[in-house]
Amino acid sequence: QDARDRKTLTLGEDCPYFEESNTMNIIRSDMGKVLGLVYMDEMYKKDSIDIVGKFRRNPIENDWHKVSITREGEEEYRWTTDNGNVSWVLRKDNDTINEEGGCIFRLDDDCPYFEDGICEVSLEIIEDEKVRLRFMDDVFTMDGEMDGEIDYDEDSEPEIDLSGGI
C-alpha cells in the first residue's frame, strides 16, 4: 500500500500501551494531507502545519486582500501583498496558542499596522482541513491545499516515536 493512502499505523510491542491498542488512525484532509493522529480515542493534531502558500480575504477589494506567505527561516515567514509592494515578517510563537488550538505568529515593526497595536496573526484550522489566517478583523483563507505534510519514504512505514508516552 502506498504510504499516502495509509489510514492506520501499526505500533510495535515496545509501545507502553500496546496491550490496550496496537493501531493508530491517520486523519487526512480531502487532499490527502496528514492533519493528525487518533490513538485510543484521543486526537493529536499535527503542530507543524506549514502556512506557505497563497491566501485571500473575501471579498477581495484591493491588492492587500490577496497575499503570499513564504518561508524565511525555520519558524519565520514573510507576508507579501499581491502587488509585491508591501511585506512583513511573521515569527511563530511556540509558547502561545489561540482559542482554536492553532499557533500565533508575531509581527514586528516592519508591519505597517504594528504602530496601531496590531502584533499578531492567528492560524486556524477549519473542519480539520482548511487553513486560514486571522489578521486584525479579517480572515484570509488558503487557496488550494496545504503544503505541510509528514515526510515519509515511500518504501517504508512512517516512523513515530512514542517512547516518551502519549
PDB file of C-alpha atoms in Angstrom:
ATOM      1  CA  GLN A   1       0.000   0.000   0.000  1.00  0.00           C
ATOM      2  CA  ASP A   2       1.236   3.473  -0.881  1.00  0.00           C
ATOM      3  CA  ALA A   3       2.141   5.437   2.280  1.00  0.00           C
ATOM      4  CA  ARG A   4      -0.010   8.331   1.018  1.00  0.00           C
ATOM      5  CA  ASP A   5      -3.125   6.122   1.140  1.00  0.00           C
ATOM      6  CA  ARG A   6      -2.409   4.616   4.551  1.00  0.00           C
ATOM      7  CA  LYS A   7      -5.201   5.139   7.101  1.00  0.00           C
ATOM      8  CA  THR A   8      -3.603   3.408  10.106  1.00  0.00           C
ATOM      9  CA  LEU A   9      -0.230   2.825  11.694  1.00  0.00           C
ATOM     10  CA  THR A  10       0.672  -0.382  13.499  1.00  0.00           C
ATOM     11  CA  LEU A  11       2.537   0.140  16.746  1.00  0.00           C
ATOM     12  CA  GLY A  12       5.339  -2.094  17.947  1.00  0.00           C
ATOM     13  CA  GLU A  13       5.287  -4.208  21.094  1.00  0.00           C
ATOM     14  CA  ASP A  14       7.711  -1.718  22.677  1.00  0.00           C
ATOM     15  CA  CYS A  15       4.860   0.820  22.897  1.00  0.00           C
ATOM     16  CA  PRO A  16       3.792   1.023  26.571  1.00  0.00           C
ATOM     17  CA  TYR A  17       0.118   0.976  25.501  1.00  0.00           C
ATOM     18  CA  PHE A  18       0.447  -1.925  23.032  1.00  0.00           C
ATOM     19  CA  GLU A  19      -1.795  -4.250  25.073  1.00  0.00           C
ATOM     20  CA  GLU A  20      -4.630  -1.659  25.024  1.00  0.00           C
ATOM     21  CA  SER A  21      -4.356  -0.787  21.338  1.00  0.00           C
ATOM     22  CA  ASN A  22      -1.754  -1.533  18.703  1.00  0.00           C
ATOM     23  CA  THR A  23      -3.060   0.739  15.936  1.00  0.00           C
ATOM     24  CA  MET A  24      -3.262   4.469  15.409  1.00  0.00           C
ATOM     25  CA  ASN A  25      -5.565   6.157  12.864  1.00  0.00           C
ATOM     26  CA  ILE A  26      -4.232   8.802  10.492  1.00  0.00           C
ATOM     27  CA  ILE A  27      -6.508  11.827   9.961  1.00  0.00           C
ATOM     28  CA  ARG A  28      -6.194  13.307   6.479  1.00  0.00           C
ATOM     29  CA  SER A  29      -7.702  16.255   4.617  1.00  0.00           C
ATOM     30  CA  ASP A  30      -9.733  15.715   1.441  1.00  0.00           C
ATOM     31  CA  MET A  31      -6.461  16.366  -0.409  1.00  0.00           C
ATOM     32  CA  GLY A  32      -4.733  13.520   1.468  1.00  0.00           C
ATOM     33  CA  LYS A  33      -2.521  15.676   3.680  1.00  0.00           C
ATOM     34  CA  VAL A  34      -1.842  14.388   7.197  1.00  0.00           C
ATOM     35  CA  LEU A  35      -3.573  16.565   9.794  1.00  0.00           C
ATOM     36  CA  GLY A  36      -3.159  14.451  12.913  1.00  0.00           C
ATOM     37  CA  LEU A  37      -3.392  11.066  14.579  1.00  0.00           C
ATOM     38  CA  VAL A  38      -6.042   9.369  16.714  1.00  0.00           C
ATOM     39  CA  TYR A  39      -4.862   6.928  19.361  1.00  0.00           C
ATOM     40  CA  MET A  40      -7.158   5.378  21.975  1.00  0.00           C
ATOM     41  CA  ASP A  41      -9.939   7.893  21.158  1.00  0.00           C
ATOM     42  CA  GLU A  42      -7.676  10.928  21.599  1.00  0.00           C
ATOM     43  CA  MET A  43      -6.777  13.203  18.683  1.00  0.00           C
ATOM     44  CA  TYR A  44      -3.288  14.585  18.331  1.00  0.00           C
ATOM     45  CA  LYS A  45      -3.266  17.431  15.819  1.00  0.00           C
ATOM     46  CA  LYS A  46      -0.198  17.958  13.739  1.00  0.00           C
ATOM     47  CA  ASP A  47       1.554  21.053  15.077  1.00  0.00           C
ATOM     48  CA  SER A  48       3.862  21.599  12.144  1.00  0.00           C
ATOM     49  CA  ILE A  49       1.365  22.750   9.541  1.00  0.00           C
ATOM     50  CA  ASP A  50       3.202  24.852   7.007  1.00  0.00           C
ATOM     51  CA  ILE A  51       1.456  28.109   6.113  1.00  0.00           C
ATOM     52  CA  VAL A  52       3.427  28.634   2.902  1.00  0.00           C
ATOM     53  CA  GLY A  53       1.035  29.441   0.081  1.00  0.00           C
ATOM     54  CA  LYS A  54      -1.430  31.976  -1.268  1.00  0.00           C
ATOM     55  CA  PHE A  55      -4.258  33.386   0.839  1.00  0.00           C
ATOM     56  CA  ARG A  56      -7.211  35.634   0.083  1.00  0.00           C
ATOM     57  CA  ARG A  57      -9.676  37.692   2.027  1.00  0.00           C
ATOM     58  CA  ASN A  58     -13.214  37.704   0.660  1.00  0.00           C
ATOM     59  CA  PRO A  59     -14.443  39.908  -0.751  1.00  0.00           C
ATOM     60  CA  ILE A  60     -11.234  40.943  -2.483  1.00  0.00           C
ATOM     61  CA  GLU A  61     -11.358  44.717  -2.615  1.00  0.00           C
ATOM     62  CA  ASN A  62      -7.697  45.545  -3.264  1.00  0.00           C
ATOM     63  CA  ASP A  63      -4.202  44.030  -3.697  1.00  0.00           C
ATOM     64  CA  TRP A  64      -3.796  43.785   0.084  1.00  0.00           C
ATOM     65  CA  HIS A  65      -6.571  41.158   0.206  1.00  0.00           C
ATOM     66  CA  LYS A  66      -4.546  38.614  -1.809  1.00  0.00           C
ATOM     67  CA  VAL A  67      -1.264  37.655  -0.154  1.00  0.00           C
ATOM     68  CA  SER A  68       1.545  35.137  -0.402  1.00  0.00           C
ATOM     69  CA  ILE A  69       3.245  33.583   2.605  1.00  0.00           C
ATOM     70  CA  THR A  70       6.805  32.408   2.013  1.00  0.00           C
ATOM     71  CA  ARG A  71       9.278  30.751   4.372  1.00  0.00           C
ATOM     72  CA  GLU A  72      12.180  32.895   5.538  1.00  0.00           C
ATOM     73  CA  GLY A  73      13.644  30.556   8.164  1.00  0.00           C
ATOM     74  CA  GLU A  74      12.739  27.591  10.341  1.00  0.00           C
ATOM     75  CA  GLU A  75       9.946  29.453  12.165  1.00  0.00           C
ATOM     76  CA  GLU A  76       9.922  32.705  10.251  1.00  0.00           C
ATOM     77  CA  TYR A  77       7.690  33.591   7.308  1.00  0.00           C
ATOM     78  CA  ARG A  78       7.043  36.615   5.084  1.00  0.00           C
ATOM     79  CA  TRP A  79       3.578  38.069   4.355  1.00  0.00           C
ATOM     80  CA  THR A  80       3.603  39.795   0.932  1.00  0.00           C
ATOM     81  CA  THR A  81       0.718  41.636  -0.706  1.00  0.00           C
ATOM     82  CA  ASP A  82      -0.332  40.513  -4.191  1.00  0.00           C
ATOM     83  CA  ASN A  83       1.253  43.504  -5.906  1.00  0.00           C
ATOM     84  CA  GLY A  84       4.526  42.732  -4.098  1.00  0.00           C
ATOM     85  CA  ASN A  85       4.906  46.299  -2.865  1.00  0.00           C
ATOM     86  CA  VAL A  86       4.476  45.581   0.848  1.00  0.00           C
ATOM     87  CA  SER A  87       5.705  42.710   3.007  1.00  0.00           C
ATOM     88  CA  TRP A  88       6.499  41.948   6.623  1.00  0.00           C
ATOM     89  CA  VAL A  89       7.868  39.142   8.765  1.00  0.00           C
ATOM     90  CA  LEU A  90       5.772  36.645  10.766  1.00  0.00           C
ATOM     91  CA  ARG A  91       7.539  34.778  13.587  1.00  0.00           C
ATOM     92  CA  LYS A  92       5.947  31.634  15.025  1.00  0.00           C
ATOM     93  CA  ASP A  93       5.331  31.947  18.770  1.00  0.00           C
ATOM     94  CA  ASN A  94       5.804  28.430  20.173  1.00  0.00           C
ATOM     95  CA  ASP A  95       4.675  29.456  23.649  1.00  0.00           C
ATOM     96  CA  THR A  96       1.191  30.699  22.726  1.00  0.00           C
ATOM     97  CA  ILE A  97      -1.839  29.080  21.090  1.00  0.00           C
ATOM     98  CA  ASN A  98      -5.116  30.710  20.105  1.00  0.00           C
ATOM     99  CA  GLU A  99      -8.631  29.755  21.247  1.00  0.00           C
ATOM    100  CA  GLU A 100      -8.964  27.274  18.346  1.00  0.00           C
ATOM    101  CA  GLY A 101      -5.743  25.497  19.305  1.00  0.00           C
ATOM    102  CA  GLY A 102      -3.749  26.985  16.418  1.00  0.00           C
ATOM    103  CA  CYS A 103      -0.478  28.824  16.631  1.00  0.00           C
ATOM    104  CA  ILE A 104       0.184  32.533  16.799  1.00  0.00           C
ATOM    105  CA  PHE A 105       2.618  34.395  14.558  1.00  0.00           C
ATOM    106  CA  ARG A 106       4.127  37.589  15.972  1.00  0.00           C
ATOM    107  CA  LEU A 107       4.597  40.730  13.906  1.00  0.00           C
ATOM    108  CA  ASP A 108       7.404  43.243  14.161  1.00  0.00           C
ATOM    109  CA  ASP A 109       7.764  46.932  13.393  1.00  0.00           C
ATOM    110  CA  ASP A 110       8.203  46.190   9.668  1.00  0.00           C
ATOM    111  CA  CYS A 111       4.418  45.596   9.547  1.00  0.00           C
ATOM    112  CA  PRO A 112       2.581  48.831   8.630  1.00  0.00           C
ATOM    113  CA  TYR A 113      -0.087  48.093  11.283  1.00  0.00           C
ATOM    114  CA  PHE A 114       2.367  47.462  14.129  1.00  0.00           C
ATOM    115  CA  GLU A 115       2.242  51.069  15.399  1.00  0.00           C
ATOM    116  CA  ASP A 116      -1.557  50.703  15.659  1.00  0.00           C
ATOM    117  CA  GLY A 117      -1.101  47.852  18.141  1.00  0.00           C
ATOM    118  CA  ILE A 118      -1.583  45.002  15.650  1.00  0.00           C
ATOM    119  CA  CYS A 119       1.046  42.490  16.728  1.00  0.00           C
ATOM    120  CA  GLU A 120      -0.133  39.008  15.682  1.00  0.00           C
ATOM    121  CA  VAL A 121      -1.624  36.759  13.031  1.00  0.00           C
ATOM    122  CA  SER A 122      -3.513  33.693  14.219  1.00  0.00           C
ATOM    123  CA  LEU A 123      -3.581  30.318  12.436  1.00  0.00           C
ATOM    124  CA  GLU A 124      -6.938  28.497  12.358  1.00  0.00           C
ATOM    125  CA  ILE A 125      -7.740  25.049  11.005  1.00  0.00           C
ATOM    126  CA  ILE A 126     -11.372  24.717   9.991  1.00  0.00           C
ATOM    127  CA  GLU A 127     -13.089  21.332   9.722  1.00  0.00           C
ATOM    128  CA  ASP A 128      -9.660  19.724  10.250  1.00  0.00           C
ATOM    129  CA  GLU A 129      -8.578  20.581   6.707  1.00  0.00           C
ATOM    130  CA  LYS A 130      -8.859  24.240   5.722  1.00  0.00           C
ATOM    131  CA  VAL A 131      -6.113  26.588   6.801  1.00  0.00           C
ATOM    132  CA  ARG A 132      -6.882  30.225   7.367  1.00  0.00           C
ATOM    133  CA  LEU A 133      -5.141  33.185   8.946  1.00  0.00           C
ATOM    134  CA  ARG A 134      -6.895  35.758  11.106  1.00  0.00           C
ATOM    135  CA  PHE A 135      -5.309  39.185  10.765  1.00  0.00           C
ATOM    136  CA  MET A 136      -6.979  42.101  12.526  1.00  0.00           C
ATOM    137  CA  ASP A 137     -10.709  41.564  11.870  1.00  0.00           C
ATOM    138  CA  ASP A 138     -10.129  39.849   8.523  1.00  0.00           C
ATOM    139  CA  VAL A 139      -9.939  36.148   7.685  1.00  0.00           C
ATOM    140  CA  PHE A 140      -7.570  35.041   4.905  1.00  0.00           C
ATOM    141  CA  THR A 141      -8.289  31.551   3.540  1.00  0.00           C
ATOM    142  CA  MET A 142      -5.591  29.486   1.862  1.00  0.00           C
ATOM    143  CA  ASP A 143      -6.024  28.910  -1.862  1.00  0.00           C
ATOM    144  CA  GLY A 144      -5.728  25.226  -2.786  1.00  0.00           C
ATOM    145  CA  GLU A 145      -4.172  22.669  -0.478  1.00  0.00           C
ATOM    146  CA  MET A 146      -1.745  22.863   2.419  1.00  0.00           C
ATOM    147  CA  ASP A 147       1.946  22.491   1.695  1.00  0.00           C
ATOM    148  CA  GLY A 148       2.810  20.894   5.042  1.00  0.00           C
ATOM    149  CA  GLU A 149       2.862  17.126   5.442  1.00  0.00           C
ATOM    150  CA  ILE A 150       4.774  14.426   7.256  1.00  0.00           C
ATOM    151  CA  ASP A 151       7.872  13.347   5.382  1.00  0.00           C
ATOM    152  CA  TYR A 152       7.993   9.688   4.502  1.00  0.00           C
ATOM    153  CA  ASP A 153       9.942   7.182   2.495  1.00  0.00           C
ATOM    154  CA  GLU A 154       7.565   5.502   0.032  1.00  0.00           C
ATOM    155  CA  ASP A 155       9.213   2.121   0.643  1.00  0.00           C
ATOM    156  CA  SER A 156       8.855   2.094   4.439  1.00  0.00           C
ATOM    157  CA  GLU A 157       6.398   2.610   7.258  1.00  0.00           C
ATOM    158  CA  PRO A 158       6.217   6.153   8.691  1.00  0.00           C
ATOM    159  CA  GLU A 159       8.129   6.373  11.944  1.00  0.00           C
ATOM    160  CA  ILE A 160       6.549   7.919  15.004  1.00  0.00           C
ATOM    161  CA  ASP A 161       8.453   7.960  18.283  1.00  0.00           C
ATOM    162  CA  LEU A 162       6.139   7.149  21.177  1.00  0.00           C
ATOM    163  CA  SER A 163       8.913   6.200  23.612  1.00  0.00           C
ATOM    164  CA  GLY A 164       8.086   9.173  25.822  1.00  0.00           C
ATOM    165  CA  GLY A 165       4.448   8.098  26.084  1.00  0.00           C
ATOM    166  CA  ILE A 166       1.407   9.938  24.919  1.00  0.00           C
TER     167      ILE A 166
END
